[in-house]
mmCIF file with all atom_site columns, C-alpha atoms in Angstrom:
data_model
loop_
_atom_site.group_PDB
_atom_site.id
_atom_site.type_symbol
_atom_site.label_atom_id
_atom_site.label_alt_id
_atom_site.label_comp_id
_atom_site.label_asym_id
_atom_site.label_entity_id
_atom_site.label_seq_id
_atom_site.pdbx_PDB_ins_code
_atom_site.Cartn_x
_atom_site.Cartn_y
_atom_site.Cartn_z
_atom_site.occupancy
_atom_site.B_iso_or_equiv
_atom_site.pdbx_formal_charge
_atom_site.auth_seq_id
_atom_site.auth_comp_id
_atom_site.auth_asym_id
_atom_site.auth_atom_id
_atom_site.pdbx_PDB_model_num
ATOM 1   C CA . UNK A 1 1   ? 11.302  35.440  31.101  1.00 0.00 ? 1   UNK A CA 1
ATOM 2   C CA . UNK A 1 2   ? 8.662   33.159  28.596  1.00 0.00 ? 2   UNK A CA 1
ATOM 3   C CA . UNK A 1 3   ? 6.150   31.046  30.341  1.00 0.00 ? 3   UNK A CA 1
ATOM 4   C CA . UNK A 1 4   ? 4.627   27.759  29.268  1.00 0.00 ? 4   UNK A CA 1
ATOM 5   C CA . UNK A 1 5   ? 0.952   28.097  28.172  1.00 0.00 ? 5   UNK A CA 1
ATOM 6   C CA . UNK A 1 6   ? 0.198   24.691  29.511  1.00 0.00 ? 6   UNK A CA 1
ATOM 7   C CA . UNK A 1 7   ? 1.882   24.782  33.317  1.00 0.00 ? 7   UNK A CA 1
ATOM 8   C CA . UNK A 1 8   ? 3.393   28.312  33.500  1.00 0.00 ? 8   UNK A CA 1
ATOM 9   C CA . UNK A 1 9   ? 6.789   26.763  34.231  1.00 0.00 ? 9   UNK A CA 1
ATOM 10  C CA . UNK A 1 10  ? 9.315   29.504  33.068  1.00 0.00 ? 10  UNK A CA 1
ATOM 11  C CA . UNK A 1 11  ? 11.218  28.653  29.812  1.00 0.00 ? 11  UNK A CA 1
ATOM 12  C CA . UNK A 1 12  ? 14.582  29.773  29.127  1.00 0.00 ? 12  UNK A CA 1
ATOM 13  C CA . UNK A 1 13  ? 14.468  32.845  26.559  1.00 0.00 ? 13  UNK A CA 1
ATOM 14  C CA . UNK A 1 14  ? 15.906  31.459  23.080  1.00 0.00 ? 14  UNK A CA 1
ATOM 15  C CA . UNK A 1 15  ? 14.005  27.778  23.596  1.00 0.00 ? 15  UNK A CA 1
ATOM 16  C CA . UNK A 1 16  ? 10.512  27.271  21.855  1.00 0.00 ? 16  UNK A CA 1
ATOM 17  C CA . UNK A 1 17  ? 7.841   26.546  24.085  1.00 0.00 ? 17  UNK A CA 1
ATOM 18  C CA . UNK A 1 18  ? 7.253   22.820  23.200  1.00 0.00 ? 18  UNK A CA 1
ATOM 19  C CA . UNK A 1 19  ? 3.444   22.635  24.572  1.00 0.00 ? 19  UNK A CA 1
ATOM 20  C CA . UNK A 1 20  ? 2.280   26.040  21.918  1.00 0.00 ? 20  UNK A CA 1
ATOM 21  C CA . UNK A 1 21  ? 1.613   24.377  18.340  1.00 0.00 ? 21  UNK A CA 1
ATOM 22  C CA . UNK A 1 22  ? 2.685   27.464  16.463  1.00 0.00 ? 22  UNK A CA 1
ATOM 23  C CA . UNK A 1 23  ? 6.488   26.941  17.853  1.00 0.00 ? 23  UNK A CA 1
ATOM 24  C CA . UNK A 1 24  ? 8.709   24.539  15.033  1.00 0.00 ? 24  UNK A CA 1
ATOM 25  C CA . UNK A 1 25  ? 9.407   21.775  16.353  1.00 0.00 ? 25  UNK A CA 1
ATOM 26  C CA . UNK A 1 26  ? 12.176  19.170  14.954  1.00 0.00 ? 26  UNK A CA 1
ATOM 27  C CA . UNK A 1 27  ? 11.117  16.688  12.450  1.00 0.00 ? 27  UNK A CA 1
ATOM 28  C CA . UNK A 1 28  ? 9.939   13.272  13.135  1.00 0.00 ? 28  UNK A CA 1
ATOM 29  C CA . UNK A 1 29  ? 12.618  10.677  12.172  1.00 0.00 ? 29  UNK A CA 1
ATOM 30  C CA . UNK A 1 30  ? 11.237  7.049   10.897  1.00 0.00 ? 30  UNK A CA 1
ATOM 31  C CA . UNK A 1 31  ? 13.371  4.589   9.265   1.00 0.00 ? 31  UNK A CA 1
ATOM 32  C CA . UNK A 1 32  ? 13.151  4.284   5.621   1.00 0.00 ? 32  UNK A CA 1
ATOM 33  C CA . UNK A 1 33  ? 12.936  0.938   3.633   1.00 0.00 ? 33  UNK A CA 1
ATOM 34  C CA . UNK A 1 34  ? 17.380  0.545   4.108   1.00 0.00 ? 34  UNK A CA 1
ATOM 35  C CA . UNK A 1 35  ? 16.941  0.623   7.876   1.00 0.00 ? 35  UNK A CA 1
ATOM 36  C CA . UNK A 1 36  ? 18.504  4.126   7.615   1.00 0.00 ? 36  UNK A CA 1
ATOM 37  C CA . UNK A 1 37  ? 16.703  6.886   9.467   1.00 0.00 ? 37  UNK A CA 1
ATOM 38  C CA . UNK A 1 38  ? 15.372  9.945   7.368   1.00 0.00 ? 38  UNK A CA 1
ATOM 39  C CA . UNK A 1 39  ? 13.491  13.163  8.378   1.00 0.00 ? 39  UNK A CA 1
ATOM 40  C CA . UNK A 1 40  ? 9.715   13.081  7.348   1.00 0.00 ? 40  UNK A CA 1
ATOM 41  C CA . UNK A 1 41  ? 7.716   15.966  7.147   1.00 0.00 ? 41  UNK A CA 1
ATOM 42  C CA . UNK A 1 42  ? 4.221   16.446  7.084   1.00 0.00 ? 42  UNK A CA 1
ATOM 43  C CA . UNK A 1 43  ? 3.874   15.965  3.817   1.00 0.00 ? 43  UNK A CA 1
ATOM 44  C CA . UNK A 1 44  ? 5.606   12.931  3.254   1.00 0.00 ? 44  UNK A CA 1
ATOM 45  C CA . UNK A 1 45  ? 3.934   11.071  6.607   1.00 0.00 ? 45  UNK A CA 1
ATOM 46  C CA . UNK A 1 46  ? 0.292   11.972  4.688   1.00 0.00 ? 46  UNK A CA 1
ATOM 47  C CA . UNK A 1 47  ? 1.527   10.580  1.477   1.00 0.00 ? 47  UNK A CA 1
ATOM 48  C CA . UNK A 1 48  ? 2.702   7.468   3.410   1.00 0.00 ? 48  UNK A CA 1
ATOM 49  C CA . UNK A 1 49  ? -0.654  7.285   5.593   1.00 0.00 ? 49  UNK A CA 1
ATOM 50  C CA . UNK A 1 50  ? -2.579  8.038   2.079   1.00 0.00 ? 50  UNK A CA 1
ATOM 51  C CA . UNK A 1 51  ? -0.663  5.034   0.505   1.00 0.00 ? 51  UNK A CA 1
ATOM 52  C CA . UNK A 1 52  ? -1.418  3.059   2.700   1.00 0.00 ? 52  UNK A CA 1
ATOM 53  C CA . UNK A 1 53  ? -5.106  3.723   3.773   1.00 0.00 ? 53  UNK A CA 1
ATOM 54  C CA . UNK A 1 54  ? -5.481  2.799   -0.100  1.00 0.00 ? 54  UNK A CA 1
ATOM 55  C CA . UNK A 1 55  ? -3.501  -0.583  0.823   1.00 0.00 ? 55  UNK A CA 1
ATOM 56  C CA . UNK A 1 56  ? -5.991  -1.293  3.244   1.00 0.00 ? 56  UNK A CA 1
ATOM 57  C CA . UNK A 1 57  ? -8.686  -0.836  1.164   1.00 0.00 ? 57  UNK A CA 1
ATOM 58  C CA . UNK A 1 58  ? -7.379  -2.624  -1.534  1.00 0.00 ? 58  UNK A CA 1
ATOM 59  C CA . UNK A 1 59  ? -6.860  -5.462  0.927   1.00 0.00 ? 59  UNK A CA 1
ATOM 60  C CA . UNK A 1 60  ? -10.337 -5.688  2.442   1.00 0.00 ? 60  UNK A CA 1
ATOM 61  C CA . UNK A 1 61  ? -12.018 -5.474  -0.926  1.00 0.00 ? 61  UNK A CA 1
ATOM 62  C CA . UNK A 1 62  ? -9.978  -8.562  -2.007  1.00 0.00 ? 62  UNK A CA 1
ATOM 63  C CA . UNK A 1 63  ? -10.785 -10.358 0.858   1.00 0.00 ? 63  UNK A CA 1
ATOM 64  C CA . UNK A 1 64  ? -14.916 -9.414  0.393   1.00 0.00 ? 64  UNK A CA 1
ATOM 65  C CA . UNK A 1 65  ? -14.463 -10.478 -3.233  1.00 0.00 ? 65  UNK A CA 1
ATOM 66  C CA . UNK A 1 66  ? -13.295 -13.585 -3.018  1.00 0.00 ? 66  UNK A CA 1
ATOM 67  C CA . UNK A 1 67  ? -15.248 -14.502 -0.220  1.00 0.00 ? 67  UNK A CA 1
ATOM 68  C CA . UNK A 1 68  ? -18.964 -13.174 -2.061  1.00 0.00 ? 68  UNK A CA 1
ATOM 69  C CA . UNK A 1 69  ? -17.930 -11.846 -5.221  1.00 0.00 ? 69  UNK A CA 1
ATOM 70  C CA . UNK A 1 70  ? -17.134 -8.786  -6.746  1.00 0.00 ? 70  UNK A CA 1
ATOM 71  C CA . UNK A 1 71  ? -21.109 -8.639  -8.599  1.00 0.00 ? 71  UNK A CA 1
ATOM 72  C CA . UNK A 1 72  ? -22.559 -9.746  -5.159  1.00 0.00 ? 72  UNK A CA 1
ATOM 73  C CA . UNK A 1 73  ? -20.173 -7.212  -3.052  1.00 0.00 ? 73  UNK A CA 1
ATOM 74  C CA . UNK A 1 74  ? -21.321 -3.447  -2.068  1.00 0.00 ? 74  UNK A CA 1
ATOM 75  C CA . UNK A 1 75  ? -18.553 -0.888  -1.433  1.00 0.00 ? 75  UNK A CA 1
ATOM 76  C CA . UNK A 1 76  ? -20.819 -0.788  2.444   1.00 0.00 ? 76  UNK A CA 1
ATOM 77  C CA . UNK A 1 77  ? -19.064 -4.580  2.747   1.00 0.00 ? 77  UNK A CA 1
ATOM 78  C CA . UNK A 1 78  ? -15.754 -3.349  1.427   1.00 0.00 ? 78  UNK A CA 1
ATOM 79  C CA . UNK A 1 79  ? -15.927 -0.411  3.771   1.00 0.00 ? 79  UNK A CA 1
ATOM 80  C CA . UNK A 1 80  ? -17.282 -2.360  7.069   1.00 0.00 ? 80  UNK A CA 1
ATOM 81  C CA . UNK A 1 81  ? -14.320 -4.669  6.373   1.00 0.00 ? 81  UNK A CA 1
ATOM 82  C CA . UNK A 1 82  ? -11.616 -1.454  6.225   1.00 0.00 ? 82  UNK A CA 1
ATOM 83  C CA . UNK A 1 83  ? -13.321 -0.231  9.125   1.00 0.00 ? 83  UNK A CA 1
ATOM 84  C CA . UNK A 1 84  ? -13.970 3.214   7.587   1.00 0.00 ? 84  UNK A CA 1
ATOM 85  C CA . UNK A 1 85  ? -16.910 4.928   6.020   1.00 0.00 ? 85  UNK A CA 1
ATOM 86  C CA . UNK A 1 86  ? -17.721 4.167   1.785   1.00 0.00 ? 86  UNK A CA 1
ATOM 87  C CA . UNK A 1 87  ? -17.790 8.575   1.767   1.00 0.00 ? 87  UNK A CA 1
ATOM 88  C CA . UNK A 1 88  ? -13.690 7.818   2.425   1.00 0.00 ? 88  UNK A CA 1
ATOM 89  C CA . UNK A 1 89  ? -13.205 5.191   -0.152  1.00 0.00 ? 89  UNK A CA 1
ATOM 90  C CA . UNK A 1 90  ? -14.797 7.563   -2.923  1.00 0.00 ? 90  UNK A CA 1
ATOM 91  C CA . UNK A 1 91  ? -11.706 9.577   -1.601  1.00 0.00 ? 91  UNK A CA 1
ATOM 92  C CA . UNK A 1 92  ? -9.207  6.814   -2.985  1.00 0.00 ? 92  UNK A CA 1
ATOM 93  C CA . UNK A 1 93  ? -11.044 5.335   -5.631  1.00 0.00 ? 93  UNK A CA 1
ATOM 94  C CA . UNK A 1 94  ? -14.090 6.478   -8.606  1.00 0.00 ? 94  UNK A CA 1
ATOM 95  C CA . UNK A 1 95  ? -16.348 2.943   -7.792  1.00 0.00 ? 95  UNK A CA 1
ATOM 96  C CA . UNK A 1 96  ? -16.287 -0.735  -7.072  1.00 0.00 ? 96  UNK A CA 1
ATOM 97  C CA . UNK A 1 97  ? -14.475 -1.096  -10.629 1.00 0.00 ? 97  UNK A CA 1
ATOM 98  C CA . UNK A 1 98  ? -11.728 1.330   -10.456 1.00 0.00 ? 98  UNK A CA 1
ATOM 99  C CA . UNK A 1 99  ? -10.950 -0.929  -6.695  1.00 0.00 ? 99  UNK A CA 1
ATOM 100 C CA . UNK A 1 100 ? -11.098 -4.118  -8.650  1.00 0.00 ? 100 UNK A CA 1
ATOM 101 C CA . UNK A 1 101 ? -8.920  -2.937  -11.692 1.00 0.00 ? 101 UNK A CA 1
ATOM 102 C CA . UNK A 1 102 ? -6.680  -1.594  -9.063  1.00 0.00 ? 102 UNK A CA 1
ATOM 103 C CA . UNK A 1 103 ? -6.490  -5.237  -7.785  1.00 0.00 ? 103 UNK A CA 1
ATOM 104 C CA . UNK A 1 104 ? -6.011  -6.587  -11.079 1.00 0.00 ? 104 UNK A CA 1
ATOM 105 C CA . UNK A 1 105 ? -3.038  -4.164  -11.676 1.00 0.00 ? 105 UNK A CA 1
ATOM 106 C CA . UNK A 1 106 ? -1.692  -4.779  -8.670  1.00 0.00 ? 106 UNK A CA 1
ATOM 107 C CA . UNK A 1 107 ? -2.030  -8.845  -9.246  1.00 0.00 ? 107 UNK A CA 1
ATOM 108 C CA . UNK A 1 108 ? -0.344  -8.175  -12.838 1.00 0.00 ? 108 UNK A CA 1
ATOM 109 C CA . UNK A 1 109 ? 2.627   -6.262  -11.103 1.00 0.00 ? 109 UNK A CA 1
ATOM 110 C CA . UNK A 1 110 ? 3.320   -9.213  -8.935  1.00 0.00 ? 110 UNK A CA 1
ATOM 111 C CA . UNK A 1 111 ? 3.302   -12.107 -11.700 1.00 0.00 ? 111 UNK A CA 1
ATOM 112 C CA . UNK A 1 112 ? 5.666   -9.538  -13.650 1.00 0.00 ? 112 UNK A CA 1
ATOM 113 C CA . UNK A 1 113 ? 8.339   -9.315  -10.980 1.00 0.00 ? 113 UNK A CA 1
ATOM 114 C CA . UNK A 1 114 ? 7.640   -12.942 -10.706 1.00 0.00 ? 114 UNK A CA 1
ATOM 115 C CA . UNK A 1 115 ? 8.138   -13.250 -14.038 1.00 0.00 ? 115 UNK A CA 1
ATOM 116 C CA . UNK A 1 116 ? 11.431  -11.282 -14.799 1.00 0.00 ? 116 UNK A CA 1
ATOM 117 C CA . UNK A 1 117 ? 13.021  -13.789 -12.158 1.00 0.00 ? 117 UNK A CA 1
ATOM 118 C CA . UNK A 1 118 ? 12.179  -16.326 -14.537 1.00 0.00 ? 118 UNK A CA 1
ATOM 119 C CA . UNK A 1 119 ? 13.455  -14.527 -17.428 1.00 0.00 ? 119 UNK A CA 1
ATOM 120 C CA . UNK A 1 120 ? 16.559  -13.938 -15.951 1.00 0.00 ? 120 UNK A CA 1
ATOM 121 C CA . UNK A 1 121 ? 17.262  -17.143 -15.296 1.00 0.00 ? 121 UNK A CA 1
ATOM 122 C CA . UNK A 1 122 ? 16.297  -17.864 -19.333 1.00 0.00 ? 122 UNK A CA 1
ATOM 123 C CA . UNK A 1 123 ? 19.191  -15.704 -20.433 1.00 0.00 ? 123 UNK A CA 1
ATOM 124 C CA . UNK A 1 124 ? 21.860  -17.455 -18.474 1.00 0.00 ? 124 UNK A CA 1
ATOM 125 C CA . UNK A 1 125 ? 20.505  -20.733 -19.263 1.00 0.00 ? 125 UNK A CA 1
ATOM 126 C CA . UNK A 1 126 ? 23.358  -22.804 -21.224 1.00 0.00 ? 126 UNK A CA 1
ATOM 127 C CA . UNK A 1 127 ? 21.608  -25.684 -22.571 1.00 0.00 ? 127 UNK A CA 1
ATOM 128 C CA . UNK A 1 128 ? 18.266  -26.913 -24.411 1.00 0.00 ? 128 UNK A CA 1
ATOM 129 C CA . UNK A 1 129 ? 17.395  -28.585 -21.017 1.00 0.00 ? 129 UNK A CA 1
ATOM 130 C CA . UNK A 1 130 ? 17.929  -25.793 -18.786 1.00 0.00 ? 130 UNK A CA 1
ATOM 131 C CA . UNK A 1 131 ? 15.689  -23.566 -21.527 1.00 0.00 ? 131 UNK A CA 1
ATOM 132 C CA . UNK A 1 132 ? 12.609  -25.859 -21.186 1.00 0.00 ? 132 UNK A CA 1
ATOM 133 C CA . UNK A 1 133 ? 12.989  -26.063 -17.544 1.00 0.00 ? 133 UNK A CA 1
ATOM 134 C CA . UNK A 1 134 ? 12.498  -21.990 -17.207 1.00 0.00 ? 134 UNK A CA 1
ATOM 135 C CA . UNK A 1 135 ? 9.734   -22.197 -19.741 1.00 0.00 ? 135 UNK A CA 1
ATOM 136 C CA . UNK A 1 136 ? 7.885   -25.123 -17.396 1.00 0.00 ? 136 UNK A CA 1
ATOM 137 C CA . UNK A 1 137 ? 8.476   -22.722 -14.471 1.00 0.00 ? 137 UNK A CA 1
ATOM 138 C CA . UNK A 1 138 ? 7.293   -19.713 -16.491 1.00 0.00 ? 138 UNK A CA 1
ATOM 139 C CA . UNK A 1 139 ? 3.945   -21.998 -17.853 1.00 0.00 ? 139 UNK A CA 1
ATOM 140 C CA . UNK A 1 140 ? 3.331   -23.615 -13.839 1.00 0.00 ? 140 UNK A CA 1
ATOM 141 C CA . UNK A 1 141 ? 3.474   -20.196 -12.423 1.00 0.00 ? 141 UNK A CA 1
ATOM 142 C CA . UNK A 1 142 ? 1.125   -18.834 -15.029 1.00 0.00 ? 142 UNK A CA 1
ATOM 143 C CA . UNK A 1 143 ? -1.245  -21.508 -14.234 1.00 0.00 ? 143 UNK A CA 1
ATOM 144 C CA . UNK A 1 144 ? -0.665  -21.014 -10.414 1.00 0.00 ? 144 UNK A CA 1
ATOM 145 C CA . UNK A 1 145 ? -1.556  -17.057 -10.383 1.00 0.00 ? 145 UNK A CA 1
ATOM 146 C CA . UNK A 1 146 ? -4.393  -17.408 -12.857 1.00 0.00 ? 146 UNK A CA 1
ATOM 147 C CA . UNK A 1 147 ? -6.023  -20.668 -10.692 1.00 0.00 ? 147 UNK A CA 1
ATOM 148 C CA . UNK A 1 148 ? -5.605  -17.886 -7.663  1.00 0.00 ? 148 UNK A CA 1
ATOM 149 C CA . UNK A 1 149 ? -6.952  -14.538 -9.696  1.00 0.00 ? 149 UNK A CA 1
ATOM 150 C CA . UNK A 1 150 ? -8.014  -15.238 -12.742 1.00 0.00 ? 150 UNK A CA 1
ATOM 151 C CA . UNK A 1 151 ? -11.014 -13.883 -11.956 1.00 0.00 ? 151 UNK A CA 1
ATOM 152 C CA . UNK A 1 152 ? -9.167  -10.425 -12.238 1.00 0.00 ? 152 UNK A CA 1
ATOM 153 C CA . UNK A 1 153 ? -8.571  -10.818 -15.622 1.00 0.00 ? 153 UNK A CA 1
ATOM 154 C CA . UNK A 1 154 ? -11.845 -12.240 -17.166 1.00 0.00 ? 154 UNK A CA 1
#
C-alpha cells in the first residue's frame, strides 16, 4: 500500500499519487479557436503565454505612443504600462524600434486583410460603377488607417 506525500491517505497501488509532481498527470484541455477542445502540453501553453505576453506589450507600447510619442517614450513607460519589468521586454523584443516596427507590421497586416475584402469584391464587380465604388472604398479606407497610424509608416 502507497501513501500520499501530502496527507498520508493510502492510495490504491496502480493510481499516481496526484499531490507528488514527478507522477504524469493528464493533459490540460483548453478550447482551440473552433470551440473544439484539444490537449495542450507544456509546450504549447508557453508558446501561447509567450504570444501573448508579446501582445501585451505590443498593446501598452501603442497606447504610450500615441499618448507621448514614440521619441518622447522610454521602454520604463512601456513597461510600467505592461505591468512587467523593461529586463522582460528585452526578452521579446531588441529596443524601442524593433516594438514600434512590430506595430507597424502588425498595422500593415490589418489594412491587408482589410484590403483583400475589398479586392474581392473588385473581381466580382460587373459594371464600371460597381468598379469605382470598390476603388472609393479601397482610397477612404487608405485614408482612414493612415489618419489613425500613419505615424507608423513615416
Amino acid at each position: 500500500m502507497r501513501f500520499t506525500v501530502s496527507s498520508l491517505k493510502p492510495v490504491e497501488e496502480g493510481l499516481p499519487d496526484p499531490s507528488f509532481p514527478y507522477e504524469t498527470r493528464p493533459p490540460v484541455l483548453h478550447k482551440n479557436a473552433l470551440g473544439s477542445e484539444e490537449k495542450m502540453g507544456i509546450k504549447e501553453r508557453k508558446e501561447r503565454e509567450k504570444r501573448q505576453r508579446a501582445n501585451d506589450i505590443l498593446e501598452a507600447a501603442r497606447q504610450i505612443f500615441e499618448r507621448k510619442g514614440f521619441l518622447n517614450t522610454p521602454l520604463q513607460d512601456v513597461a510600467k504600462e505592461a505591468e512587467i519589468s523593461v529586463g522582460l521586454i528585452y526578452r521579446y523584443f531588441l529596443s524601442k524600434e524593433d516594438i514600434f516596427a512590430s506595430l507597424a507590421l502588425k498595422g500593415a497586416e490589418q489594412f491587408d486583410s482589410h484590403l483583400e475584402v475589398l479586392l474581392k469584391r473588385a473581381k466580382t464587380a460587373k459594371s464600371r460603377s460597381q468598379i469605382v465604388e470598390v476603388l472609393v472604398a479601397i482610397a477612404d479606407s487608405f485614408f482612414s488607417f493612415y489618419n489613425l497610424y500613419g505615424e507608423y509608416f513615416d
